[in-house]
Every structure is written in C-alpha cells, then in structure tokens.
XYZ file of C-alpha atoms in Angstrom:
420
model
C 0.000 0.000 0.000
C 1.398 3.454 -0.896
C 2.028 5.796 2.038
C -0.633 8.460 2.586
C 0.355 11.831 1.225
C 0.703 14.760 3.665
C -2.479 16.770 4.153
C -2.418 20.553 3.796
C -5.371 22.442 5.241
C -5.933 26.005 3.986
C -8.423 28.203 5.841
C -9.648 31.115 3.717
C -10.327 31.439 -0.009
C -9.097 35.005 -0.479
C -5.909 35.978 -2.266
C -3.618 34.292 0.277
C -5.515 31.007 0.431
C -6.171 30.772 -3.303
C -2.562 31.434 -4.291
C -1.370 28.953 -1.664
C -3.635 26.256 -3.091
C -2.515 26.961 -6.644
C 1.159 26.817 -5.626
C 0.543 23.281 -4.337
C -0.733 22.049 -7.694
C 1.170 18.874 -8.640
C 2.821 18.774 -5.209
C 2.731 15.368 -3.438
C 0.082 16.536 -0.956
C -3.685 16.476 -0.435
C -5.090 20.010 -0.207
C -8.304 20.949 1.592
C -9.459 24.560 1.362
C -12.186 25.670 3.772
C -14.035 28.962 3.420
C -17.261 30.271 4.906
C -18.368 31.504 1.461
C -18.283 29.649 -1.825
C -16.580 32.430 -3.758
C -13.279 34.211 -4.158
C -13.670 37.992 -3.999
C -11.557 40.514 -5.908
C -11.619 42.972 -3.028
C -9.852 45.942 -4.729
C -12.988 46.529 -6.829
C -15.486 46.024 -4.022
C -16.115 49.767 -3.767
C -17.448 49.682 -7.342
C -20.122 47.228 -6.227
C -20.950 49.577 -3.350
C -21.372 52.453 -5.823
C -23.486 50.424 -8.295
C -20.898 50.409 -11.081
C -20.357 46.649 -10.997
C -22.506 43.727 -9.932
C -21.234 41.320 -7.255
C -20.860 38.583 -9.863
C -18.407 40.757 -11.822
C -15.763 40.547 -9.103
C -16.398 37.094 -7.644
C -15.796 33.552 -8.865
C -16.678 30.197 -7.263
C -13.659 28.766 -5.471
C -14.554 25.279 -6.712
C -14.481 26.541 -10.296
C -11.098 28.222 -9.821
C -9.602 24.971 -8.493
C -11.592 22.576 -10.689
C -8.533 21.360 -12.620
C -6.384 20.840 -9.519
C -6.883 17.144 -8.817
C -5.128 17.184 -5.436
C -7.445 19.882 -4.033
C -10.946 19.822 -2.555
C -13.085 22.733 -1.368
C -15.381 22.705 1.663
C -18.015 25.273 2.598
C -17.800 25.806 6.361
C -16.639 28.293 8.967
C -13.729 27.290 11.179
C -14.430 28.196 14.801
C -11.614 26.472 16.723
C -7.990 25.639 15.903
C -6.080 23.133 18.076
C -2.447 23.401 17.012
C -1.312 20.739 19.493
C -3.773 18.143 18.200
C -3.354 19.409 14.615
C -7.050 19.707 13.931
C -9.716 22.360 13.368
C -13.396 22.400 14.267
C -16.080 24.002 12.099
C -19.422 25.588 12.923
C -21.234 22.423 11.859
C -19.256 20.341 14.361
C -17.067 18.623 11.774
C -13.366 18.268 12.554
C -10.470 18.132 10.102
C -6.918 17.092 10.835
C -3.842 18.286 9.017
C -0.119 17.803 8.634
C 0.341 21.414 7.540
C -1.920 24.395 8.086
C -2.065 27.690 6.180
C -4.225 30.304 7.882
C -5.378 33.018 5.456
C -8.554 34.430 6.967
C -7.712 38.109 6.449
C -9.254 40.966 8.396
C -12.401 42.961 9.025
C -12.920 46.668 9.593
C -12.077 47.949 13.058
C -14.056 50.527 15.033
C -11.309 51.069 17.628
C -13.321 49.813 20.556
C -16.697 51.115 19.361
C -18.293 48.048 17.794
C -21.714 49.663 18.273
C -20.873 52.100 15.464
C -20.964 49.368 12.815
C -24.756 49.362 12.523
C -24.786 53.043 11.561
C -21.467 53.039 9.687
C -20.917 49.812 7.735
C -17.442 48.952 6.498
C -16.452 47.458 3.176
C -14.840 44.017 3.307
C -17.373 41.613 1.800
C -20.045 41.411 -0.875
C -22.704 41.704 1.833
C -21.059 44.907 3.080
C -21.038 46.363 -0.431
C -24.712 45.568 -0.967
C -25.668 47.227 2.324
C -23.737 50.384 1.380
C -25.249 50.384 -2.118
C -28.723 50.122 -0.603
C -28.165 53.063 1.731
C -26.488 55.209 -0.908
C -29.258 54.725 -3.478
C -32.078 54.964 -0.943
C -30.734 58.297 0.276
C -31.637 59.861 -3.081
C -34.998 58.098 -3.200
C -35.918 59.437 0.225
C -34.596 62.899 -0.580
C -37.034 62.984 -3.508
C -39.875 62.668 -0.987
C -38.367 64.784 1.805
C -40.825 67.175 3.429
C -38.270 69.810 4.470
C -35.017 71.230 3.156
C -33.222 70.214 6.367
C -34.272 66.615 5.892
C -33.194 66.724 2.254
C -29.754 68.069 3.164
C -29.276 65.382 5.791
C -30.179 62.668 3.318
C -27.831 64.063 0.678
C -24.843 64.307 3.024
C -22.441 61.359 2.758
C -19.581 60.938 5.235
C -16.694 58.561 4.537
C -14.441 57.854 7.516
C -10.871 56.956 6.572
C -8.627 58.530 3.951
C -6.846 55.392 2.750
C -7.343 53.872 -0.732
C -10.860 52.572 -0.019
C -12.051 55.875 1.434
C -10.464 57.978 -1.313
C -11.859 55.752 -4.064
C -15.358 55.856 -2.588
C -15.164 59.624 -2.109
C -14.101 60.161 -5.705
C -16.910 58.027 -7.100
C -19.905 59.450 -5.208
C -19.808 63.027 -6.598
C -19.552 61.691 -10.146
C -22.719 59.641 -9.710
C -24.588 62.460 -7.948
C -23.721 65.064 -10.606
C -23.552 63.079 -13.838
C -25.721 59.970 -13.453
C -28.746 60.919 -11.372
C -29.813 64.538 -12.163
C -32.046 63.754 -15.193
C -33.984 61.131 -13.237
C -35.256 63.107 -10.226
C -37.889 65.822 -10.263
C -38.097 67.209 -6.738
C -34.466 67.044 -5.659
C -31.219 68.265 -7.178
C -28.936 65.254 -6.759
C -25.925 67.340 -7.800
C -26.228 69.209 -4.499
C -25.070 66.102 -2.641
C -22.365 66.769 -0.085
C -19.492 64.270 0.229
C -17.180 64.550 3.237
C -13.979 62.505 3.558
C -12.652 62.341 7.119
C -9.035 61.391 7.845
C -7.559 61.291 11.334
C -4.000 61.916 10.097
C -2.569 64.979 8.472
C -3.073 63.800 4.881
C -5.100 61.368 2.800
C -3.481 58.253 1.304
C -0.662 58.407 3.878
C 1.121 55.303 2.512
C 1.936 57.185 -0.696
C 4.698 59.793 -1.053
C 3.607 63.184 0.208
C 3.583 64.827 -3.230
C 1.197 62.160 -4.580
C -0.962 62.472 -1.492
C -1.254 66.221 -2.088
C -2.194 65.622 -5.735
C -4.889 63.156 -4.657
C -6.337 65.595 -2.126
C -6.395 68.366 -4.713
C -8.159 66.065 -7.204
C -10.764 65.106 -4.609
C -11.433 68.737 -3.787
C -11.813 69.559 -7.488
C -14.499 66.880 -7.607
C -16.309 68.696 -4.816
C -15.300 66.431 -1.927
C -14.822 68.136 1.436
C -11.562 66.680 2.764
C -11.194 66.915 6.546
C -7.705 65.940 7.774
C -6.588 65.798 11.414
C -10.233 65.088 12.170
C -11.094 62.278 14.578
C -14.543 60.713 14.772
C -15.708 60.702 18.375
C -19.214 59.357 17.949
C -21.447 57.749 15.332
C -25.189 57.386 15.670
C -28.194 57.043 13.443
C -28.578 60.399 11.726
C -25.257 61.973 12.708
C -21.506 61.648 13.022
C -19.370 63.721 15.412
C -15.919 65.134 14.681
C -14.861 66.256 18.140
C -17.715 68.520 19.201
C -18.921 69.159 15.647
C -22.086 67.320 14.707
C -22.664 66.503 11.037
C -26.177 65.377 10.242
C -26.183 62.513 7.765
C -28.025 59.284 7.124
C -25.122 57.634 5.277
C -21.781 56.986 6.978
C -19.259 54.638 5.350
C -16.422 53.264 7.474
C -12.975 52.822 5.892
C -10.782 53.767 8.820
C -9.030 50.644 10.015
C -8.657 46.870 10.025
C -8.923 44.214 12.695
C -7.538 40.762 12.004
C -9.545 37.558 12.055
C -10.168 36.208 15.582
C -8.816 32.794 14.566
C -5.293 34.063 15.180
C -5.998 33.942 18.925
C -6.116 30.136 18.865
C -2.492 29.799 17.795
C -1.002 30.621 21.191
C 1.564 33.090 19.858
C 1.895 36.874 20.309
C -0.403 39.215 18.385
C 0.116 42.868 17.561
C -2.366 45.622 18.466
C -4.474 44.941 15.373
C -4.631 41.201 16.104
C -2.054 40.213 13.482
C -0.084 37.062 14.249
C 3.643 37.431 14.852
C 5.246 35.044 12.370
C 8.768 33.736 11.856
C 10.825 34.737 8.823
C 9.454 31.755 6.848
C 5.820 32.700 7.795
C 5.455 29.821 10.278
C 4.619 30.439 13.938
C 6.946 29.903 16.892
C 6.899 26.320 18.171
C 4.827 25.016 15.255
C 6.795 24.957 11.984
C 3.870 23.176 10.335
C 1.534 26.179 10.829
C 1.801 29.154 8.464
C -0.056 32.477 8.607
C -0.306 34.678 5.506
C -1.965 37.812 4.165
C -3.635 40.440 6.338
C -3.631 38.123 9.360
C 0.179 37.932 9.487
C 2.528 40.516 10.964
C 5.200 40.136 8.272
C 8.405 42.125 7.799
C 10.878 42.640 4.987
C 14.123 44.562 5.546
C 12.806 45.773 8.887
C 9.611 47.205 7.403
C 6.158 45.789 8.002
C 4.565 44.301 4.926
C 1.354 46.206 4.055
C -2.022 44.511 4.147
C -2.639 44.608 0.405
C -3.635 42.003 -2.171
C -0.131 41.521 -3.683
C 1.285 40.787 -0.221
C -1.411 38.163 0.362
C -0.719 36.553 -3.022
C 3.028 36.446 -2.471
C 2.863 35.215 1.117
C 0.304 32.512 0.318
C 2.416 31.129 -2.511
C 5.571 31.366 -0.381
C 4.030 29.398 2.496
C 3.016 26.684 0.041
C 6.538 26.506 -1.387
C 7.968 26.203 2.118
C 5.688 23.234 2.758
C 7.065 21.598 -0.380
C 10.611 22.374 0.761
C 9.911 20.791 4.143
C 8.483 17.653 2.558
C 11.598 17.458 0.405
C 13.685 17.798 3.594
C 15.059 21.176 2.637
C 15.157 24.199 4.880
C 12.255 26.649 4.490
C 13.155 29.988 2.918
C 12.524 33.393 4.516
C 9.764 35.496 2.973
C 10.639 38.678 1.145
C 7.859 40.932 -0.061
C 8.420 42.439 -3.493
C 6.545 45.708 -3.686
C 5.618 46.148 -7.332
C 3.920 49.481 -6.675
C 0.926 51.178 -5.090
C -2.126 52.454 -6.943
C -5.231 54.415 -6.027
C -7.930 55.757 -8.304
C -9.795 58.920 -7.370
C -12.306 59.247 -10.172
C -12.651 59.579 -13.887
C -9.176 60.183 -15.384
C -7.829 60.624 -11.864
C -5.421 58.266 -10.112
C -1.994 58.144 -8.503
C 0.648 55.436 -8.820
C 3.941 54.789 -7.055
C 5.934 52.218 -9.020
C 9.569 51.180 -8.571
C 11.503 54.181 -9.869
C 8.410 55.907 -11.260
C 5.572 58.094 -10.033
C 2.448 58.764 -12.097
C -0.786 60.665 -11.673
C -3.732 61.793 -13.752
C -4.787 59.964 -16.909
C -1.637 57.783 -17.335
C -2.004 56.432 -13.788
C -5.744 55.921 -14.314
C -5.224 53.912 -17.512
C -2.535 51.829 -15.822
C -4.898 51.189 -12.893
C -7.618 49.994 -15.280
C -5.257 47.648 -17.118
C -3.778 46.142 -13.948
C -7.128 45.433 -12.319
C -8.512 43.818 -15.450
C -5.415 41.616 -15.659
C -5.681 40.349 -12.078
C -9.397 39.566 -12.128
C -10.140 35.852 -11.827
C -11.497 34.353 -15.038
C -12.081 35.568 -18.594
C -15.801 36.086 -18.007
C -15.166 38.552 -15.186
C -12.555 40.429 -17.189
C -14.900 40.789 -20.148
C -17.887 41.733 -17.996
C -15.964 44.401 -16.075
C -14.477 45.805 -19.272
C -17.962 46.150 -20.812
C -19.412 47.757 -17.675
C -16.526 50.212 -17.467
C -16.934 51.162 -21.120
C -20.686 51.617 -20.617
C -20.111 53.807 -17.551
C -17.400 55.807 -19.259
C -19.435 56.773 -22.312
C -22.861 57.147 -20.684
C -22.112 58.037 -17.036
C -24.672 55.383 -16.132
C -24.313 52.619 -13.536
C -25.492 49.168 -14.521
C -26.088 47.744 -11.029
C -28.431 50.298 -9.431
C -30.554 47.695 -7.723
C -32.439 48.281 -4.472
C -33.620 44.985 -3.024
C -33.759 45.418 0.749
C -35.264 48.725 1.795
C -34.927 47.801 5.461
C -31.136 48.109 5.215
C -31.365 51.890 5.121
C -31.200 53.661 8.474
C -34.382 55.291 9.682
C -35.004 57.986 12.205
C-alpha cells in the first residue's frame, strides 16, 4: 500500500488562500481549502459594487471553479471556529473536525471601530459582498428618500455622505460618489437636485493616502477637492449614531456613513497561542510559520510580516506572495530542505480617485492623472479571476465611461437603510 500523502489544510479562499492552493498544484500533498463563502472575492474593486458600477458577480468567482482542474485539491463550505495546534485539527461551525499535517491560515481581516463596535450598525465597512450591498442600498435609498423629503433640512441630511478613513478605499469611494450624484442621477429626479449632494472625507491623520509619497498624497487631495469632496484631515470621529456623526464637538447630520478607517484581524489568530500585535495580526517567523509550530503558516492580512525591517502592508499583492511562499515552504519541508525566509516584493501602489484621476507609485516611477488611471484599469482587469469577469468588467466600465450610467443600481432590501 502506498504511504498516505501529507495533508495541507488552507483556511480562507481570499488571495492568500487561493494562491497557496494553486502553488501546491502537482505537489505530493492532499489540499483541503475551507471557506465560509463559496466564492473568491476581488476585493480591490469592491467599492465599485458599493457604488453600483459593478454587480457582485463581476468581481467574484466560485472557489470550486477556480480549483476545478487541480486534482489534489478539494473545497469545503464551512466556517472554522476552533484551531487546536497541538492536536493538529480544526473544528467548524457544523461540528465537523479536520486534521492536518500542515496548516495555512489566510482568513484576512475585518474593519475595526477602535473599541466602538456599536458604530458598525450606523457606519458599515467594506470588506465583503454583503457589506457592499448594504452600502449600495443606503447610498441609493438616500436619493430616493430625498425625492420625498418634506423639508429642506431633511433633504440636506439625506444628501450628506460621510466617509471615515482617507486610505485607498475611502479615497476611491469619495471620488466616485460626486460623479454619480452630478452626472448619473440629475435627469432622473424631479423634486431634488442630486448634484447638491455633499461628500465629506474624514481622515484622522494629516493627509489622505498616507502610505503614498507626500507629493502624490497632495495631488490626490487636490483632485478630490476639485471633484467637490470636502476633505477633513486631522479630524477624529468621536461618535457615530443614526442620523449623525461627530468630529470632536462638531455634529454633522447625515443618514449615510461609510467606514474605511481601520482593520482588525480575524479572531482565529488567537487560537495559535503566539503573540499578536495591536491589530490582532499574528507574529510570524521569517518563513511565515509560527513559533513552536513549523507546520503552521499564517499569511496575508492576518500575518505581521516584515521585509528589511519594514512591516509588509495589508494589500492584495502581499497576500498573493505570502500565500504562494508558504506553500513553497511546505514543499521544501516535505523534500527535507530548509524553508526559505519570505521577502515581499513591492511592485507598486495604486489608487484611483475618479474619472481620469489616479496616482501610482511604481519602482523608480511616479504617475498621476490619466496615465495612472489607464494603468490602474489595465492592472485590475489583468488580475481579475477568469475571462468572463474580465470581459464583464471591461464592458461595464466602457458603458459607464461613455454614458455616465451605472449598470447595477438595484435596491432589493429597503430595510437596510437607516431610519429615524
């Protein structure tokens, strides 16, 4: 009888988990990937679902379909609730248990409210398809309700949109909303001027997009202001409630608050018995394993990774690279070779701000304006999973570009909008 092949258990079907599974194709192992959803999400374009430019199906693909040709891999739909690293097994929400020889944990992160979890109901974040649909509902319903508003004060409150967090997600959302309010919606409403919508971007630091060089950050802020966005820097949110958000003592009346201010890592990292940083990221060794358990690897947003003394950012390329690297280290271990240390290769940072507006920091090159915007479009199309998604997104973008229309303006759950 042939000896059983080592089992590799991957938890999470995002960029880290998917690229880890693919890197194990043709390896002498049995791969099991567990995720609580059945789809892989291209998260960098999630804000376009929230703003009705794309449909959820444009940026998702079934994990089973993506791994259908990988004969050594199986996919299970479940949510892991407990990890026992000593017994080398995990327990799922349905009570099923799965053992492993090697574990890759790639469960990512969620938005953080810095100790104010009660704010989430009034200020949803943007990490999943469900989040994007909730935000889309509230954004579109704000205009519908403004059309029926009885007073000007009510109308102004409904047409005030506050985005908390000046990172890429916040800046991209802030750049998209004025375009829709001023170019897409005006011909369709009779009692309300949608172009009067007020968009406020709140950033607690001294500048938006702080991970970019300062000159690019200044260009981005200037572009946002030209679009009509009110950019508030050095402004800290002190309270969020239904109908208002507070910046210090200032009260801003609004029915739509979008949270893009911080991340909190998956709670599964707490089961590993190793130190975590303040955001819940797992402290990993140089090879991405954890101390005392060389068979357990943590990748992507959940891992506190470093290269040349600098922390690796929680972005999609880092998750892809770390997931694939953990898989290669498993192969090296099976082949009785020493695992290799992980080195993140930063191929550049991109952020789009609106039509013809973007910034890009590439190795040895900085771009902004139309060239950066075109490069952003090309790169995101290239990294989408599957030809169907690439074609669908390309068609939707072309439609939006030439007509200013949004093809996914669907309101399905009116109850998701906040009420007074």
